[in-house]
Amino acid sequence: MKHFVAMICVSMGIFVLPMMTGTGFAENLPSVTILATGGTIAGAGDSQVGSAYKSGAVTVDILLQAVPEVNKIAQIKGEQISNIGSQEMNNKIWLKLAKRINELLASDECDGVVITHGTDTMEETAYFLNLTVRSKKPVVLVGAMRSSTSMSADGPMNLYNAVSLAASQEAVGKGVMVAMNEKISGARDVTKTNTTDVATFGSPNFGSLGRVFYGKIRFYRESSRKHTFQSEFKTDALEDLPRVDIVYGYANNTRAMVDAVVTAGAKGVVHAGVGNGNPYPETMEGLADARGKGVQVIRSTRVPSGRVTLDAEVDDAKYGFVVSDSLNPQKSRILLMLALTKTSDPKEIQRMFFEY
Ligand code: ASP
């Protein structure tokens, strides 16, 4: 007879769910640790059909109670890292997550990590970890577009698929991934494309890596960019990251926002330009002056797909600007923050933007 035992140490934020199957304890299953950070997947509302809810309202042990099947694919341990809407995500939590994942994956007792996370900034956390986790073992982010109390909540199936992926051999060495709505997406390329649709995550430039359907995994491609075990970035000893701000481009723009972030102490500015990363003339003057003060400038684009190419309509070599290649502005910001922990040479930073 199947028998399920739960030991929950909520006060420590740590719990273990050993499972006894018809054949005994599932000791030979891979070990997957779930790090919970909050988001809609852990959200709750008053009505099954109301759109109002609070992100990060339930803890990871409650989430897992909705998916007891995960205990048939992995030995699950969990830790509550935070319980926030991911619009509140910050450098401190990123650094804490990277450090904890590096500790966990260095041990023989952990075969993979799943991070439950809000969808708003999931792509940023995924890319940050893609550059700072130093292991080949799978790291998978998962969330939901419908809260845990919603009709047709998508969290339980997403979580089941994410644990399957983190426990799988096929996922080893693929870098940090997002598992949502049956898609396996690579951290570098994935982005949130719709405000409310459960099929929100896409990879507009190069497509997703594969599919996960009721826990069955199929990969179709890999990213050729460096990640995780190949990364040169080390953050375990850091307490914070250099300040980098994003300035949005549009017609009839001014230089006011560029000047404001430079005055506020930004060490770098990512300009989400129009088209192939073009700034409005007055904004361009602000960017050139920022560069003159030693602030790094990345030319990215507000266009959802395509590359920003060197020396097209802007003379990057003359100004010492760096192009984002195919990284969107929010991920360019992450790579620049990490780059600035190592160098302030724009040529070196450009190399990083072409390699990661
Ligand atoms: N605001 C929520 C969050 O990112 C949305 C979600 O999880 O889907 O935490």
PDB file of N, CA and C in Angstrom, residues 3-66:
ATOM      1  N   HIS A   3       2.232   4.813   0.837  1.00  0.00           N
ATOM      2  CA  HIS A   3       2.256   5.481   2.120  1.00  0.00           C
ATOM      3  C   HIS A   3       3.089   6.739   1.960  1.00  0.00           C
ATOM      4  N   PHE A   4       2.582   7.868   2.366  1.00  0.00           N
ATOM      5  CA  PHE A   4       3.256   9.133   2.127  1.00  0.00           C
ATOM      6  C   PHE A   4       3.533   9.822   3.461  1.00  0.00           C
ATOM      7  N   VAL A   5       4.789  10.135   3.724  1.00  0.00           N
ATOM      8  CA  VAL A   5       5.149  10.724   5.012  1.00  0.00           C
ATOM      9  C   VAL A   5       5.691  12.128   4.787  1.00  0.00           C
ATOM     10  N   ALA A   6       5.191  13.102   5.467  1.00  0.00           N
ATOM     11  CA  ALA A   6       5.709  14.470   5.319  1.00  0.00           C
ATOM     12  C   ALA A   6       6.301  14.959   6.634  1.00  0.00           C
ATOM     13  N   MET A   7       7.548  15.414   6.591  1.00  0.00           N
ATOM     14  CA  MET A   7       8.157  16.048   7.764  1.00  0.00           C
ATOM     15  C   MET A   7       8.396  17.490   7.364  1.00  0.00           C
ATOM     16  N   ILE A   8       7.773  18.404   8.032  1.00  0.00           N
ATOM     17  CA  ILE A   8       7.891  19.799   7.616  1.00  0.00           C
ATOM     18  C   ILE A   8       8.498  20.620   8.749  1.00  0.00           C
ATOM     19  N   CYS A   9       9.632  21.233   8.482  1.00  0.00           N
ATOM     20  CA  CYS A   9      10.303  22.076   9.470  1.00  0.00           C
ATOM     21  C   CYS A   9      10.138  23.507   9.002  1.00  0.00           C
ATOM     22  N   VAL A  10       8.929  24.030   9.108  1.00  0.00           N
ATOM     23  CA  VAL A  10       8.631  25.332   8.517  1.00  0.00           C
ATOM     24  C   VAL A  10       9.454  26.431   9.180  1.00  0.00           C
ATOM     25  N   SER A  11       9.699  26.302  10.490  1.00  0.00           N
ATOM     26  CA  SER A  11      10.410  27.382  11.186  1.00  0.00           C
ATOM     27  C   SER A  11      11.806  27.578  10.593  1.00  0.00           C
ATOM     28  N   MET A  12      12.424  26.497  10.093  1.00  0.00           N
ATOM     29  CA  MET A  12      13.758  26.611   9.500  1.00  0.00           C
ATOM     30  C   MET A  12      13.684  26.946   8.014  1.00  0.00           C
ATOM     31  N   GLY A  13      12.467  26.963   7.466  1.00  0.00           N
ATOM     32  CA  GLY A  13      12.331  27.186   6.037  1.00  0.00           C
ATOM     33  C   GLY A  13      12.835  25.998   5.230  1.00  0.00           C
ATOM     34  N   ILE A  14      12.948  24.861   5.887  1.00  0.00           N
ATOM     35  CA  ILE A  14      13.494  23.671   5.209  1.00  0.00           C
ATOM     36  C   ILE A  14      12.522  22.527   5.452  1.00  0.00           C
ATOM     37  N   PHE A  15      12.278  21.731   4.446  1.00  0.00           N
ATOM     38  CA  PHE A  15      11.445  20.561   4.683  1.00  0.00           C
ATOM     39  C   PHE A  15      11.907  19.422   3.803  1.00  0.00           C
ATOM     40  N   VAL A  16      11.516  18.220   4.204  1.00  0.00           N
ATOM     41  CA  VAL A  16      11.889  17.022   3.459  1.00  0.00           C
ATOM     42  C   VAL A  16      10.621  16.208   3.302  1.00  0.00           C
ATOM     43  N   LEU A  17      10.380  15.693   2.130  1.00  0.00           N
ATOM     44  CA  LEU A  17       9.194  14.863   1.933  1.00  0.00           C
ATOM     45  C   LEU A  17       9.611  13.467   1.490  1.00  0.00           C
ATOM     46  N   PRO A  18      10.015  12.584   2.433  1.00  0.00           N
ATOM     47  CA  PRO A  18      10.362  11.242   2.014  1.00  0.00           C
ATOM     48  C   PRO A  18       9.112  10.480   1.586  1.00  0.00           C
ATOM     49  N   MET A  19       9.235   9.684   0.587  1.00  0.00           N
ATOM     50  CA  MET A  19       8.070   8.994   0.037  1.00  0.00           C
ATOM     51  C   MET A  19       8.306   7.499   0.097  1.00  0.00           C
ATOM     52  N   MET A  20       7.303   6.773   0.558  1.00  0.00           N
ATOM     53  CA  MET A  20       7.406   5.323   0.543  1.00  0.00           C
ATOM     54  C   MET A  20       6.448   4.807  -0.506  1.00  0.00           C
ATOM     55  N   THR A  21       6.955   4.088  -1.476  1.00  0.00           N
ATOM     56  CA  THR A  21       6.100   3.556  -2.539  1.00  0.00           C
ATOM     57  C   THR A  21       5.765   2.110  -2.201  1.00  0.00           C
ATOM     58  N   GLY A  22       5.050   1.458  -3.100  1.00  0.00           N
ATOM     59  CA  GLY A  22       4.724   0.055  -2.910  1.00  0.00           C
ATOM     60  C   GLY A  22       5.966  -0.809  -2.792  1.00  0.00           C
ATOM     61  N   THR A  23       7.083  -0.343  -3.316  1.00  0.00           N
ATOM     62  CA  THR A  23       8.304  -1.156  -3.272  1.00  0.00           C
ATOM     63  C   THR A  23       9.289  -0.659  -2.211  1.00  0.00           C
ATOM     64  N   GLY A  24       8.906   0.364  -1.428  1.00  0.00           N
ATOM     65  CA  GLY A  24       9.794   0.848  -0.379  1.00  0.00           C
ATOM     66  C   GLY A  24      10.209   2.275  -0.629  1.00  0.00           C
ATOM     67  N   PHE A  25      11.123   2.824   0.192  1.00  0.00           N
ATOM     68  CA  PHE A  25      11.549   4.220   0.044  1.00  0.00           C
ATOM     69  C   PHE A  25      12.243   4.409  -1.297  1.00  0.00           C
ATOM     70  N   ALA A  26      11.983   5.561  -1.879  1.00  0.00           N
ATOM     71  CA  ALA A  26      12.480   5.833  -3.230  1.00  0.00           C
ATOM     72  C   ALA A  26      13.893   6.384  -3.183  1.00  0.00           C
ATOM     73  N   GLU A  27      14.802   5.646  -2.518  1.00  0.00           N
ATOM     74  CA  GLU A  27      16.144   6.159  -2.274  1.00  0.00           C
ATOM     75  C   GLU A  27      16.983   6.303  -3.535  1.00  0.00           C
ATOM     76  N   ASN A  28      16.710   5.494  -4.556  1.00  0.00           N
ATOM     77  CA  ASN A  28      17.552   5.594  -5.743  1.00  0.00           C
ATOM     78  C   ASN A  28      17.066   6.624  -6.758  1.00  0.00           C
ATOM     79  N   LEU A  29      16.050   7.389  -6.395  1.00  0.00           N
ATOM     80  CA  LEU A  29      15.624   8.478  -7.285  1.00  0.00           C
ATOM     81  C   LEU A  29      16.604   9.641  -7.169  1.00  0.00           C
ATOM     82  N   PRO A  30      16.741  10.451  -8.240  1.00  0.00           N
ATOM     83  CA  PRO A  30      17.598  11.642  -8.134  1.00  0.00           C
ATOM     84  C   PRO A  30      17.081  12.586  -7.037  1.00  0.00           C
ATOM     85  N   SER A  31      17.997  13.381  -6.471  1.00  0.00           N
ATOM     86  CA  SER A  31      17.607  14.348  -5.435  1.00  0.00           C
ATOM     87  C   SER A  31      17.461  15.728  -6.055  1.00  0.00           C
ATOM     88  N   VAL A  32      16.311  16.309  -5.871  1.00  0.00           N
ATOM     89  CA  VAL A  32      16.060  17.658  -6.409  1.00  0.00           C
ATOM     90  C   VAL A  32      15.686  18.583  -5.248  1.00  0.00           C
ATOM     91  N   THR A  33      16.363  19.713  -5.181  1.00  0.00           N
ATOM     92  CA  THR A  33      16.030  20.708  -4.153  1.00  0.00           C
ATOM     93  C   THR A  33      15.210  21.817  -4.784  1.00  0.00           C
ATOM     94  N   ILE A  34      14.120  22.153  -4.134  1.00  0.00           N
ATOM     95  CA  ILE A  34      13.266  23.241  -4.623  1.00  0.00           C
ATOM     96  C   ILE A  34      13.537  24.480  -3.782  1.00  0.00           C
ATOM     97  N   LEU A  35      13.946  25.547  -4.443  1.00  0.00           N
ATOM     98  CA  LEU A  35      14.169  26.823  -3.764  1.00  0.00           C
ATOM     99  C   LEU A  35      12.991  27.720  -4.129  1.00  0.00           C
ATOM    100  N   ALA A  36      12.197  28.078  -3.144  1.00  0.00           N
ATOM    101  CA  ALA A  36      10.978  28.844  -3.427  1.00  0.00           C
ATOM    102  C   ALA A  36      11.231  30.323  -3.203  1.00  0.00           C
ATOM    103  N   THR A  37      10.804  31.143  -4.166  1.00  0.00           N
ATOM    104  CA  THR A  37      10.998  32.596  -4.019  1.00  0.00           C
ATOM    105  C   THR A  37       9.682  33.366  -4.030  1.00  0.00           C
ATOM    106  N   GLY A  38       8.561  32.719  -4.359  1.00  0.00           N
ATOM    107  CA  GLY A  38       7.269  33.419  -4.407  1.00  0.00           C
ATOM    108  C   GLY A  38       6.688  33.426  -5.803  1.00  0.00           C
ATOM    109  N   GLY A  39       5.937  34.477  -6.136  1.00  0.00           N
ATOM    110  CA  GLY A  39       5.324  34.583  -7.461  1.00  0.00           C
ATOM    111  C   GLY A  39       3.887  34.091  -7.464  1.00  0.00           C
ATOM    112  N   THR A  40       3.282  34.155  -8.631  1.00  0.00           N
ATOM    113  CA  THR A  40       1.890  33.732  -8.787  1.00  0.00           C
ATOM    114  C   THR A  40       1.727  32.247  -8.521  1.00  0.00           C
ATOM    115  N   ILE A  41       2.749  31.463  -8.811  1.00  0.00           N
ATOM    116  CA  ILE A  41       2.657  30.023  -8.542  1.00  0.00           C
ATOM    117  C   ILE A  41       2.364  29.802  -7.057  1.00  0.00           C
ATOM    118  N   ALA A  42       2.846  30.711  -6.216  1.00  0.00           N
ATOM    119  CA  ALA A  42       2.575  30.639  -4.774  1.00  0.00           C
ATOM    120  C   ALA A  42       1.557  31.703  -4.375  1.00  0.00           C
ATOM    121  N   GLY A  43       0.763  32.144  -5.335  1.00  0.00           N
ATOM    122  CA  GLY A  43      -0.221  33.196  -5.071  1.00  0.00           C
ATOM    123  C   GLY A  43      -1.561  32.603  -4.675  1.00  0.00           C
ATOM    124  N   ALA A  44      -2.376  33.388  -3.998  1.00  0.00           N
ATOM    125  CA  ALA A  44      -3.714  32.934  -3.609  1.00  0.00           C
ATOM    126  C   ALA A  44      -4.670  34.114  -3.679  1.00  0.00           C
ATOM    127  N   GLY A  45      -5.911  33.808  -4.089  1.00  0.00           N
ATOM    128  CA  GLY A  45      -6.952  34.836  -4.143  1.00  0.00           C
ATOM    129  C   GLY A  45      -8.217  34.325  -3.486  1.00  0.00           C
ATOM    130  N   ASP A  46      -9.231  35.202  -3.400  1.00  0.00           N
ATOM    131  CA  ASP A  46     -10.472  34.808  -2.711  1.00  0.00           C
ATOM    132  C   ASP A  46     -11.399  34.004  -3.603  1.00  0.00           C
ATOM    133  N   SER A  47     -11.240  34.150  -4.922  1.00  0.00           N
ATOM    134  CA  SER A  47     -12.189  33.509  -5.825  1.00  0.00           C
ATOM    135  C   SER A  47     -11.441  32.705  -6.887  1.00  0.00           C
ATOM    136  N   GLN A  48     -12.019  31.596  -7.287  1.00  0.00           N
ATOM    137  CA  GLN A  48     -11.421  30.767  -8.344  1.00  0.00           C
ATOM    138  C   GLN A  48     -11.440  31.464  -9.696  1.00  0.00           C
ATOM    139  N   VAL A  49     -12.367  32.420  -9.847  1.00  0.00           N
ATOM    140  CA  VAL A  49     -12.515  33.085 -11.150  1.00  0.00           C
ATOM    141  C   VAL A  49     -12.258  34.581 -11.080  1.00  0.00           C
ATOM    142  N   GLY A  50     -11.786  35.073  -9.957  1.00  0.00           N
ATOM    143  CA  GLY A  50     -11.461  36.500  -9.847  1.00  0.00           C
ATOM    144  C   GLY A  50     -10.026  36.718 -10.300  1.00  0.00           C
ATOM    145  N   SER A  51      -9.731  37.904 -10.853  1.00  0.00           N
ATOM    146  CA  SER A  51      -8.362  38.142 -11.324  1.00  0.00           C
ATOM    147  C   SER A  51      -7.458  38.641 -10.186  1.00  0.00           C
ATOM    148  N   ALA A  52      -8.048  39.016  -9.031  1.00  0.00           N
ATOM    149  CA  ALA A  52      -7.226  39.573  -7.942  1.00  0.00           C
ATOM    150  C   ALA A  52      -6.637  38.454  -7.083  1.00  0.00           C
ATOM    151  N   TYR A  53      -5.371  38.585  -6.785  1.00  0.00           N
ATOM    152  CA  TYR A  53      -4.706  37.621  -5.902  1.00  0.00           C
ATOM    153  C   TYR A  53      -3.458  38.271  -5.357  1.00  0.00           C
ATOM    154  N   LYS A  54      -2.832  37.589  -4.369  1.00  0.00           N
ATOM    155  CA  LYS A  54      -1.577  38.097  -3.818  1.00  0.00           C
ATOM    156  C   LYS A  54      -0.473  37.090  -4.168  1.00  0.00           C
ATOM    157  N   SER A  55       0.598  37.584  -4.784  1.00  0.00           N
ATOM    158  CA  SER A  55       1.757  36.726  -5.085  1.00  0.00           C
ATOM    159  C   SER A  55       2.430  36.294  -3.792  1.00  0.00           C
ATOM    160  N   GLY A  56       3.061  35.120  -3.815  1.00  0.00           N
ATOM    161  CA  GLY A  56       3.866  34.698  -2.665  1.00  0.00           C
ATOM    162  C   GLY A  56       3.043  34.573  -1.395  1.00  0.00           C
ATOM    163  N   ALA A  57       1.837  33.993  -1.498  1.00  0.00           N
ATOM    164  CA  ALA A  57       0.983  33.883  -0.306  1.00  0.00           C
ATOM    165  C   ALA A  57       1.098  32.515   0.348  1.00  0.00           C
ATOM    166  N   VAL A  58       1.499  31.503  -0.393  1.00  0.00           N
ATOM    167  CA  VAL A  58       1.608  30.162   0.203  1.00  0.00           C
ATOM    168  C   VAL A  58       3.055  29.672   0.111  1.00  0.00           C
ATOM    169  N   THR A  59       3.408  28.783   1.033  1.00  0.00           N
ATOM    170  CA  THR A  59       4.800  28.324   1.101  1.00  0.00           C
ATOM    171  C   THR A  59       5.016  27.097   0.209  1.00  0.00           C
ATOM    172  N   VAL A  60       6.270  26.766   0.024  1.00  0.00           N
ATOM    173  CA  VAL A  60       6.643  25.708  -0.911  1.00  0.00           C
ATOM    174  C   VAL A  60       6.067  24.348  -0.508  1.00  0.00           C
ATOM    175  N   ASP A  61       5.955  24.077   0.794  1.00  0.00           N
ATOM    176  CA  ASP A  61       5.404  22.785   1.216  1.00  0.00           C
ATOM    177  C   ASP A  61       3.944  22.659   0.806  1.00  0.00           C
ATOM    178  N   ILE A  62       3.214  23.783   0.845  1.00  0.00           N
ATOM    179  CA  ILE A  62       1.802  23.758   0.429  1.00  0.00           C
ATOM    180  C   ILE A  62       1.729  23.539  -1.088  1.00  0.00           C
ATOM    181  N   LEU A  63       2.615  24.214  -1.834  1.00  0.00           N
ATOM    182  CA  LEU A  63       2.640  24.032  -3.292  1.00  0.00           C
ATOM    183  C   LEU A  63       2.834  22.561  -3.653  1.00  0.00           C
ATOM    184  N   LEU A  64       3.764  21.943  -2.944  1.00  0.00           N
ATOM    185  CA  LEU A  64       4.096  20.552  -3.266  1.00  0.00           C
ATOM    186  C   LEU A  64       2.989  19.577  -2.873  1.00  0.00           C
ATOM    187  N   GLN A  65       2.207  19.966  -1.899  1.00  0.00           N
ATOM    188  CA  GLN A  65       1.098  19.080  -1.522  1.00  0.00           C
ATOM    189  C   GLN A  65       0.105  18.912  -2.670  1.00  0.00           C
ATOM    190  N   ALA A  66       0.073  19.915  -3.580  1.00  0.00           N
ATOM    191  CA  ALA A  66      -0.819  19.826  -4.743  1.00  0.00           C
ATOM    192  C   ALA A  66      -0.252  18.909  -5.818  1.00  0.00           C
TER     193      ALA A  66
END
